Coordinates of N, CA and C in Angstrom, one line a residue:
Chain A
X1 N 105.4 99.5 102.4 CA 106.7 99.3 103.5 C 105.7 99.5 104.7
X2 N 105.7 99.0 105.5 CA 104.5 99.1 106.9 C 104.9 100.3 107.7
X3 N 104.1 101.3 107.9 CA 104.8 102.4 109.0 C 104.3 102.4 110.1
X4 N 103.5 101.4 110.5 CA 104.0 101.0 112.1 C 104.1 99.8 111.9
X5 N 105.0 99.7 112.7 CA 105.6 98.5 112.8 C 104.9 97.9 114.5
X6 N 104.3 96.7 114.9 CA 103.5 96.3 116.0 C 104.1 94.9 116.5
X7 N 104.4 94.8 117.7 CA 105.0 93.4 117.9 C 104.3 93.6 119.5
X8 N 104.2 92.1 119.9 CA 104.0 90.5 119.7 C 102.9 90.3 118.3
X9 N 102.8 89.4 117.6 CA 102.2 89.1 116.7 C 100.6 88.4 117.4
X10 N 100.8 87.6 118.0 CA 100.3 87.2 119.5 C 100.6 87.1 120.9
X11 N 99.9 87.4 121.9 CA 100.3 86.9 123.8 C 99.3 86.5 124.3
X12 N 99.9 85.3 125.3 CA 99.0 84.7 125.8 C 99.6 85.6 127.1
X13 N 98.3 85.5 128.2 CA 98.8 86.1 129.4 C 97.7 85.5 130.6
X14 N 98.2 85.2 131.9 CA 97.1 84.5 132.5 C 96.6 86.0 133.2
X15 N 95.6 85.0 133.8 CA 94.5 86.2 134.6 C 95.3 87.1 135.4
X16 N 95.3 88.2 135.3 CA 95.8 89.2 136.8 C 97.1 89.9 136.0
X17 N 97.4 89.2 135.4 CA 98.7 89.2 134.5 C 98.9 91.0 133.7
X18 N 100.2 91.3 133.7 CA 99.9 92.5 132.5 C 100.4 92.0 130.9
X19 N 99.5 92.5 130.0 CA 99.9 92.4 128.8 C 100.5 93.8 128.5
X20 N 101.6 93.0 127.4 CA 102.3 94.9 126.6 C 102.8 94.4 125.5
X21 N 102.0 95.4 124.5 CA 102.3 95.4 123.4 C 103.0 96.9 122.2
X22 N 103.9 96.5 121.8 CA 104.6 97.6 121.6 C 104.5 97.8 120.1
X23 N 104.5 99.4 119.9 CA 104.2 99.5 118.3 C 105.5 100.6 118.4
X24 N 106.4 101.0 117.1 CA 107.1 101.6 116.4 C 106.7 101.9 115.3
X25 N 107.6 103.4 114.8 CA 106.7 104.6 113.7 C 108.5 105.1 113.3
X26 N 108.1 105.8 112.0 CA 109.4 106.4 111.4 C 109.1 107.8 111.2
X27 N 107.7 107.7 111.0 CA 107.0 109.5 110.1 C 107.1 110.4 111.9
X28 N 107.8 111.4 111.6 CA 107.9 112.0 112.5 C 106.6 113.5 112.4
X29 N 105.8 112.9 111.2 CA 104.2 113.8 110.7 C 103.4 113.5 111.9
X30 N 103.4 111.9 112.4 CA 102.3 111.8 112.8 C 102.0 112.5 113.7
X31 N 100.8 112.3 114.5 CA 100.8 113.6 115.9 C 99.3 112.8 116.6
X32 N 99.3 111.9 116.1 CA 98.1 110.8 117.1 C 98.0 109.9 117.0
X33 N 98.0 108.8 118.2 CA 97.9 107.4 118.5 C 97.5 106.7 118.9
X34 N 96.4 105.6 118.2 CA 95.3 105.7 118.8 C 95.5 103.8 118.6
X35 N 94.8 103.5 120.4 CA 94.7 101.6 120.1 C 92.9 101.4 120.3
X36 N 93.2 100.7 119.3 CA 91.8 99.9 118.7 C 91.4 98.6 119.4
X37 N 90.8 98.2 119.5 CA 90.2 97.0 119.9 C 89.4 96.4 119.3
X38 N 89.2 94.9 119.1 CA 88.7 94.1 117.8 C 88.6 93.2 118.7
X39 N 87.1 92.6 118.7 CA 86.7 91.4 119.4 C 86.1 90.8 117.9
X40 N 86.1 89.2 117.4 CA 85.4 88.6 116.6 C 84.8 88.9 116.3
X41 N 84.2 89.3 114.7 CA 83.2 89.2 114.2 C 82.3 90.8 114.4
X42 N 83.5 91.7 115.1 CA 83.1 92.6 115.4 C 84.4 93.8 114.2
X43 N 84.1 95.1 114.1 CA 84.4 96.2 113.9 C 86.1 96.7 115.0
X44 N 87.2 97.1 114.4 CA 87.8 97.4 116.0 C 87.0 98.9 116.2
X45 N 87.6 99.3 117.2 CA 86.7 100.0 118.7 C 88.0 101.0 118.8
X46 N 87.7 101.9 119.2 CA 88.6 103.0 120.3 C 89.0 102.4 121.4
X47 N 90.0 102.0 122.0 CA 90.0 102.4 123.2 C 91.0 103.0 123.9
X48 N 92.2 103.4 123.7 CA 92.7 105.1 124.4 C 93.7 105.2 123.0
X49 N 93.8 106.4 123.4 CA 94.6 107.4 122.4 C 95.5 108.8 123.1
X50 N 96.4 108.5 122.2 CA 97.9 109.6 123.2 C 98.7 110.7 122.0
X51 N 98.6 111.8 122.6 CA 99.3 112.9 121.7 C 100.7 112.8 122.1
X52 N 101.9 113.2 121.3 CA 103.2 113.0 121.3 C 103.3 114.4 122.4
X53 N 102.6 114.9 122.6 CA 103.2 115.6 123.7 C 102.6 115.2 125.2
X54 N 102.7 114.0 125.5 CA 102.1 113.3 126.5 C 103.0 112.5 126.8
X55 N 103.9 112.3 127.7 CA 104.6 110.8 127.8 C 103.6 109.6 128.2
X56 N 102.7 109.6 128.8 CA 101.7 108.6 129.4 C 100.1 109.2 129.6
X57 N 99.3 108.0 129.0 CA 98.0 108.1 129.0 C 97.4 106.9 129.7
X58 N 96.6 106.9 131.6 CA 96.0 106.0 131.4 C 94.2 106.4 131.8
X59 N 94.0 105.0 131.0 CA 92.4 104.9 131.2 C 92.1 103.3 132.1
X60 N 91.5 103.5 133.4 CA 91.3 102.4 133.9 C 92.7 101.3 134.4
X61 N 92.2 100.3 133.3 CA 93.6 99.2 133.8 C 94.2 99.5 132.3
X62 N 94.2 100.0 131.9 CA 94.7 100.5 130.0 C 95.9 101.1 129.8
X63 N 96.8 101.7 129.5 CA 97.9 103.1 129.7 C 98.5 102.5 128.4
X64 N 99.0 103.9 128.1 CA 100.1 103.9 126.6 C 100.7 104.4 127.4
X65 N 102.3 104.3 126.8 CA 103.6 104.8 127.5 C 104.1 105.2 126.0
X66 N 104.3 106.6 125.8 CA 104.7 106.9 124.5 C 106.4 107.6 124.9
X67 N 106.9 107.0 123.8 CA 108.4 107.6 123.7 C 108.8 108.5 122.6
X68 N 108.9 109.6 122.7 CA 108.7 111.0 121.3 C 110.2 110.5 120.8
X69 N 111.4 110.3 121.4 CA 112.7 110.0 120.6 C 112.6 109.1 120.3
X70 N 112.2 107.7 121.0 CA 112.8 106.5 120.5 C 111.6 106.1 119.1
X71 N 110.5 106.9 119.0 CA 109.5 106.5 118.8 C 108.8 105.8 118.3
X72 N 108.9 105.4 119.9 CA 108.1 104.1 119.8 C 106.9 104.3 121.4
X73 N 105.6 103.5 121.2 CA 104.7 103.5 122.1 C 104.1 102.1 122.2
X74 N 103.6 101.9 123.5 CA 102.8 100.8 123.8 C 101.9 100.7 124.5
X75 N 101.2 99.7 124.6 CA 99.6 99.8 125.3 C 100.0 98.8 126.5
X76 N 99.8 99.1 127.7 CA 100.1 98.0 128.8 C 98.6 98.1 129.4
X77 N 98.0 96.4 129.4 CA 96.7 95.6 130.3 C 97.2 95.3 131.4
X78 N 97.2 95.9 132.4 CA 97.0 95.3 134.2 C 95.8 94.9 134.5
X79 N 95.9 93.7 135.5 CA 95.0 92.9 135.7 C 94.3 92.4 134.8
X80 N 94.8 91.6 133.8 CA 94.3 91.4 132.3 C 93.2 90.6 133.1
X81 N 92.2 90.5 131.8 CA 90.8 89.6 132.2 C 90.6 89.0 130.9
X82 N 90.2 87.4 131.2 CA 89.3 86.8 130.3 C 88.5 87.5 129.2
X83 N 88.2 88.8 129.6 CA 87.4 89.4 128.5 C 87.8 90.8 127.7
X84 N 89.5 90.8 128.5 CA 89.9 91.4 127.7 C 91.0 90.8 126.1
X85 N 90.3 89.4 126.1 CA 91.1 88.6 124.9 C 90.4 89.3 123.7
X86 N 91.1 89.3 122.8 CA 90.7 90.5 121.6 C 92.1 90.4 121.1
X87 N 92.0 91.3 119.8 CA 93.0 92.0 118.9 C 93.4 93.4 118.9
X88 N 94.6 93.7 119.3 CA 94.6 95.1 119.3 C 95.9 95.3 118.2
X89 N 95.0 96.6 118.2 CA 96.0 97.0 116.8 C 96.1 98.6 117.4
X90 N 97.4 99.0 116.9 CA 97.9 100.3 117.1 C 97.9 100.8 115.8
X91 N 97.7 102.4 116.4 CA 97.5 103.6 114.6 C 98.5 104.7 115.2
X92 N 98.5 105.2 113.7 CA 99.1 106.8 114.0 C 98.7 107.2 112.7
X93 N 98.4 108.9 113.2 CA 97.3 109.5 112.5 C 98.3 110.7 111.7
X94 N 98.0 110.9 110.5 CA 98.9 112.1 109.9 C 97.5 113.7 109.9
X95 N 97.5 113.9 111.0 CA 96.3 114.7 111.2 C 96.0 116.0 110.0
X96 N 97.3 116.6 109.2 CA 97.3 117.4 108.5 C 97.2 116.3 107.3
X97 N 96.9 115.0 106.8 CA 96.9 114.8 105.3 C 95.2 113.9 105.6
X98 N 94.4 114.8 106.1 CA 93.3 114.6 106.2 C 92.7 113.0 106.9
X99 N 93.8 113.2 108.1 CA 93.4 112.1 109.0 C 93.8 110.9 108.5
X100 N 94.7 110.8 107.5 CA 94.9 109.5 107.2 C 95.4 108.5 108.8
X101 N 95.0 106.8 108.9 CA 95.2 106.3 109.2 C 95.8 105.6 109.0
X102 N 97.4 104.7 110.1 CA 97.8 104.1 109.2 C 98.0 103.0 110.7
X103 N 97.8 101.8 110.5 CA 97.8 100.5 111.3 C 98.5 99.9 111.0
X104 N 99.2 99.4 112.4 CA 99.7 98.2 112.9 C 99.4 96.9 112.7
X105 N 99.9 96.1 112.5 CA 99.4 94.4 111.8 C 98.5 93.9 113.1
X106 N 98.5 94.3 114.2 CA 97.7 93.7 114.8 C 98.3 92.8 116.5
X107 N 98.0 92.3 117.0 CA 98.6 91.5 118.2 C 97.1 91.0 118.8
X108 N 97.1 89.3 118.9 CA 95.7 89.0 119.1 C 96.3 88.3 120.6
X109 N 95.4 89.0 121.7 CA 95.7 88.7 123.3 C 94.8 87.6 123.6
X110 N 95.3 87.0 124.0 CA 94.4 85.5 124.7 C 95.0 85.6 126.2
X111 N 93.9 86.3 126.8 CA 94.0 85.9 128.6 C 93.5 84.6 129.1
X112 N 94.2 83.9 129.7 CA 93.8 82.0 130.2 C 93.2 82.8 131.3
X113 N 92.1 82.2 131.7 CA 91.6 82.2 133.2 C 92.3 81.7 135.0
Chain B
X1 N 72.2 107.3 117.8 CA 73.1 107.2 116.7 C 73.4 105.6 116.5
X2 N 72.6 105.4 115.4 CA 72.8 104.3 114.6 C 74.3 103.5 114.4
X3 N 75.5 104.5 114.2 CA 76.9 104.4 113.9 C 77.2 104.1 112.1
X4 N 78.4 103.7 112.6 CA 78.2 103.4 110.6 C 77.5 102.2 109.9
X5 N 76.7 101.9 108.9 CA 76.1 101.1 108.8 C 76.7 100.5 107.3
X6 N 76.7 98.7 107.5 CA 77.3 98.6 106.0 C 76.9 97.3 105.6
X7 N 76.1 97.4 104.4 CA 75.5 95.9 103.9 C 76.1 95.7 102.9
X8 N 75.8 94.0 102.2 CA 74.9 93.0 103.7 C 76.6 92.8 104.7
X9 N 75.7 91.9 105.5 CA 77.0 91.4 106.3 C 77.7 90.4 105.9
X10 N 77.0 89.9 105.1 CA 77.9 88.5 104.3 C 77.3 88.2 103.2
X11 N 78.4 87.6 102.1 CA 78.7 87.9 101.2 C 78.9 87.1 100.0
X12 N 78.1 85.6 99.5 CA 78.9 84.3 98.9 C 78.5 84.6 97.4
X13 N 79.9 84.7 96.9 CA 79.2 84.8 95.7 C 80.3 83.5 94.7
X14 N 80.3 83.7 93.5 CA 81.1 82.8 93.1 C 82.1 83.7 92.1
X15 N 82.9 83.5 91.5 CA 84.1 84.0 90.9 C 83.7 84.7 89.7
X16 N 84.1 85.8 89.3 CA 83.8 86.5 88.0 C 82.2 87.0 88.2
X17 N 81.6 87.1 89.7 CA 80.5 87.8 89.8 C 80.8 89.3 90.5
X18 N 80.3 90.0 90.1 CA 80.4 91.4 90.6 C 80.1 91.3 91.8
X19 N 80.4 92.3 92.7 CA 80.1 92.5 94.1 C 79.9 93.8 94.5
X20 N 79.0 94.2 95.0 CA 78.8 95.8 96.0 C 78.9 95.6 97.0
X21 N 79.5 96.1 97.7 CA 80.0 96.7 99.0 C 79.0 97.7 99.6
X22 N 77.6 98.2 100.8 CA 77.7 99.7 100.6 C 77.7 99.8 102.2
X23 N 78.2 101.2 102.4 CA 78.4 101.7 103.8 C 77.2 103.0 103.8
X24 N 77.3 103.1 104.6 CA 76.0 104.7 105.1 C 77.2 104.9 106.9
X25 N 78.2 106.4 106.6 CA 78.9 106.9 107.7 C 78.3 107.4 108.4
X26 N 78.3 107.7 109.9 CA 77.7 108.3 110.9 C 77.1 109.4 110.6
X27 N 75.9 110.3 110.3 CA 75.6 111.4 110.0 C 76.8 112.7 110.5
X28 N 76.5 113.6 109.3 CA 77.5 114.7 109.6 C 79.0 113.8 109.6
X29 N 79.8 113.1 109.9 CA 81.0 112.9 109.3 C 81.3 112.8 108.0
X30 N 82.5 113.5 107.2 CA 82.6 114.0 106.4 C 83.9 112.9 105.7
X31 N 84.5 112.2 106.5 CA 85.6 111.3 105.8 C 85.3 110.0 106.3
X32 N 85.1 109.0 105.2 CA 85.0 107.9 105.1 C 86.1 106.8 104.5
X33 N 86.2 105.9 105.4 CA 87.2 104.7 104.8 C 86.9 103.0 104.6
X34 N 87.6 102.8 103.5 CA 87.3 101.9 102.9 C 88.8 100.7 103.2
X35 N 88.4 99.8 104.3 CA 89.7 99.0 104.6 C 89.4 97.5 104.4
X36 N 90.1 96.3 104.7 CA 90.1 95.3 103.8 C 90.7 94.3 105.1
X37 N 90.6 93.4 105.1 CA 91.3 92.5 106.5 C 90.8 91.1 106.5
X38 N 92.2 90.4 106.0 CA 92.3 88.8 106.5 C 94.0 88.7 107.3
X39 N 93.5 87.3 107.3 CA 94.6 86.8 108.4 C 95.7 87.2 107.9
X40 N 95.9 86.9 107.0 CA 97.7 87.3 106.1 C 98.0 88.1 106.4
X41 N 96.8 89.5 106.0 CA 97.5 90.7 105.3 C 97.3 92.1 106.6
X42 N 95.9 91.6 107.6 CA 95.9 92.3 108.6 C 94.9 93.4 108.0
X43 N 94.8 94.8 108.4 CA 93.9 96.1 108.1 C 94.8 96.5 107.1
X44 N 94.0 96.6 105.8 CA 94.8 97.3 104.7 C 93.6 98.2 104.3
X45 N 94.6 99.6 104.4 CA 93.3 101.0 103.7 C 93.6 100.4 102.4
X46 N 91.9 100.8 101.9 CA 92.0 101.0 100.3 C 91.7 102.3 100.0
X47 N 90.9 102.7 100.2 CA 90.7 104.0 99.8 C 90.3 104.6 100.7
X48 N 90.2 106.4 100.7 CA 89.6 107.1 101.7 C 88.8 108.5 101.5
X49 N 87.8 108.8 101.6 CA 87.5 110.1 100.7 C 87.2 111.5 101.9
X50 N 87.1 112.5 101.6 CA 86.8 113.4 102.4 C 86.0 114.4 101.5
X51 N 84.9 114.9 102.0 CA 83.3 115.5 101.3 C 83.6 114.9 99.9
X52 N 83.4 113.8 100.3 CA 82.9 113.0 99.0 C 83.8 112.8 97.9
X53 N 85.1 113.4 97.6 CA 85.9 113.3 96.9 C 87.2 112.3 97.6
X54 N 87.4 111.5 96.4 CA 88.9 110.6 96.7 C 89.9 111.2 97.1
X55 N 90.7 111.1 98.3 CA 91.8 111.9 98.3 C 92.9 110.5 98.3
X56 N 92.5 109.6 98.7 CA 93.8 108.5 98.2 C 93.4 107.2 97.8
X57 N 93.7 106.4 97.1 CA 93.3 105.4 96.0 C 94.3 104.3 96.2
X58 N 95.4 104.5 96.8 CA 96.3 103.7 96.6 C 96.6 102.5 96.4
X59 N 96.5 102.6 98.0 CA 95.9 100.7 98.8 C 94.6 99.5 97.2
X60 N 94.0 100.1 96.7 CA 93.4 99.3 96.4 C 93.8 98.6 95.3
X61 N 94.1 97.4 95.6 CA 94.6 96.3 94.7 C 95.0 96.1 93.4
X62 N 94.0 96.2 92.9 CA 94.0 96.5 90.9 C 92.7 97.5 90.7
X63 N 92.1 97.6 89.3 CA 91.6 97.6 88.7 C 90.0 97.2 88.5
X64 N 90.2 96.0 89.0 CA 89.1 95.3 89.5 C 88.4 95.6 90.6
X65 N 88.5 97.1 91.6 CA 88.4 97.2 92.8 C 87.6 98.9 92.5
X66 N 86.8 99.1 92.8 CA 86.3 100.8 92.6 C 85.5 101.1 93.7
X67 N 85.5 102.3 94.3 CA 84.3 102.8 94.8 C 84.2 104.1 94.4
X68 N 83.0 104.7 95.5 CA 82.4 105.6 95.0 C 81.7 106.6 96.3
X69 N 81.6 108.0 96.2 CA 81.0 108.1 97.1 C 79.6 109.5 96.6
X70 N 78.8 109.3 96.3 CA 77.7 109.8 95.2 C 77.1 111.0 96.0
X71 N 77.2 110.8 97.9 CA 76.8 112.2 98.6 C 77.3 111.3 100.2
X72 N 77.2 112.3 101.0 CA 77.9 112.1 102.2 C 76.8 111.0 102.8
X73 N 76.1 110.7 102.3 CA 75.6 109.8 103.5 C 75.6 108.0 102.6
X74 N 76.6 107.9 101.5 CA 76.4 106.4 100.6 C 77.6 106.5 100.0
X75 N 78.3 105.5 100.1 CA 79.7 104.9 99.6 C 79.1 103.3 99.4
X76 N 79.5 103.4 98.1 CA 80.1 101.5 97.7 C 81.2 101.2 97.3
X77 N 81.8 99.7 97.2 CA 83.2 99.5 97.2 C 82.5 98.6 96.1
X78 N 82.7 98.1 94.8 CA 82.6 97.4 93.8 C 84.0 96.6 93.5
X79 N 83.8 95.0 93.3 CA 84.7 94.6 92.7 C 83.7 93.6 91.7
X80 N 84.6 93.9 90.2 CA 84.3 93.3 89.2 C 85.0 93.0 88.4
X81 N 85.5 91.8 88.1 CA 85.3 90.6 88.5 C 85.5 90.1 89.9
X82 N 85.1 89.2 90.6 CA 85.6 88.8 91.6 C 85.8 87.9 91.8
X83 N 87.4 87.6 92.5 CA 88.0 86.0 92.3 C 88.4 86.0 93.6
X84 N 88.4 84.6 94.1 CA 88.7 84.1 95.8 C 89.6 84.7 96.3
X85 N 90.6 85.2 96.1 CA 91.8 85.9 97.1 C 91.0 87.3 97.4
X86 N 90.3 87.7 97.0 CA 89.4 88.9 97.6 C 88.4 88.8 98.7
X87 N 88.1 87.2 99.1 CA 87.7 87.0 100.0 C 88.4 87.4 101.0
X88 N 87.6 88.1 102.2 CA 87.5 88.9 103.5 C 86.7 89.9 104.0
X89 N 87.0 90.2 105.2 CA 86.3 91.3 105.4 C 86.6 92.8 105.0
X90 N 85.5 93.4 104.7 CA 85.6 94.7 104.5 C 85.1 95.6 105.0
X91 N 86.0 96.5 105.5 CA 85.3 97.5 106.5 C 85.2 98.8 106.5
X92 N 84.2 99.9 106.9 CA 84.2 100.8 106.4 C 84.4 101.8 107.5
X93 N 84.5 102.9 107.7 CA 84.9 103.4 108.6 C 84.7 105.1 108.5
X94 N 84.3 105.5 109.7 CA 83.8 106.9 108.6 C 84.4 108.0 110.2
X95 N 84.9 109.5 110.2 CA 85.6 110.7 111.2 C 84.7 112.1 110.7
X96 N 85.0 112.6 112.0 CA 84.0 114.0 111.8 C 84.9 115.1 111.2
X97 N 86.3 115.0 111.2 CA 86.4 116.2 110.2 C 88.3 116.1 110.5
X98 N 88.6 117.5 110.3 CA 89.8 117.9 110.5 C 90.2 117.6 112.1
X99 N 91.3 116.8 113.0 CA 92.0 117.3 114.0 C 90.9 116.2 115.0
X100 N 90.0 115.2 113.9 CA 89.4 114.9 115.2 C 89.6 113.3 115.1
X101 N 89.9 112.9 116.5 CA 91.0 111.4 116.8 C 90.3 110.6 116.2
X102 N 89.3 109.9 116.4 CA 88.3 108.5 116.3 C 87.5 108.3 115.0
X103 N 88.6 107.0 114.7 CA 87.7 106.6 113.3 C 86.4 105.2 114.1
X104 N 85.3 105.8 113.3 CA 84.3 105.1 113.5 C 83.9 103.8 113.2
X105 N 84.2 102.6 113.1 CA 84.2 101.2 112.0 C 82.9 100.9 112.0
X106 N 82.8 100.5 111.2 CA 81.4 99.6 110.8 C 81.6 98.3 111.3
X107 N 80.5 97.2 111.4 CA 80.5 95.7 111.6 C 81.2 95.2 110.8
X108 N 81.5 95.4 109.2 CA 81.8 94.7 108.6 C 81.1 94.0 107.6
X109 N 81.4 93.8 106.3 CA 81.1 92.5 105.7 C 82.0 91.3 105.1
X110 N 81.7 90.6 105.7 CA 82.3 89.4 105.2 C 82.1 88.7 104.0
X111 N 83.2 88.9 103.0 CA 82.8 88.3 101.7 C 84.1 87.0 101.4
X112 N 83.0 85.9 101.1 CA 83.6 84.8 100.4 C 83.2 84.6 98.9
X113 N 84.3 84.3 97.9 CA 84.6 84.2 96.6 C 84.4 83.1 96.1
X114 N 83.8 82.0 96.0 CA 83.9 80.9 95.6 C 84.9 80.0 94.5

């Protein structure tokens, strides 16, 4: 059973548009929610992360929105650029459980010029 | 810091052969994770260690897979015998400790089993 459900599986956005990726979870023990970005041939790298006591976190063009009651969180990429084309993974962590990470299935983003 | 180091970067082997993948975590990190990534199944956690002790190996697909962490600076993932369905990219990641939020991934080993 997948602990973190991610959608969509793939996303095509025009340059300058907004990319939105959604994730949902059930386990209320999760207490940290990072997003990872992966380019072809590379390992995933931390992009931005949020804790459940905050509803939104913004870093540059990247924003996480967090809805604790709905157990959902999303990544918004404003002014999407071709260089943002990558696979994005959401994750949820049980920090009490030796930081066990649960990853979503990934979203392949293609930003067209 | 050199980051997480994995070797080899690419491995091509024939079915039935033993394969050993290696990982050197970031110095000072005390948790290490092995993942497998395929197009069909995405990123799967295979096993993770804390202070060199295996904590959860429930993701290891079958007995052909084994992992060890003899010391804080080295881990291996072994597949014996290998099968074509084991073809994937295998990632190692490390983290510095409790309530630490970032997992640092290595570059991965692309394994092809013919």
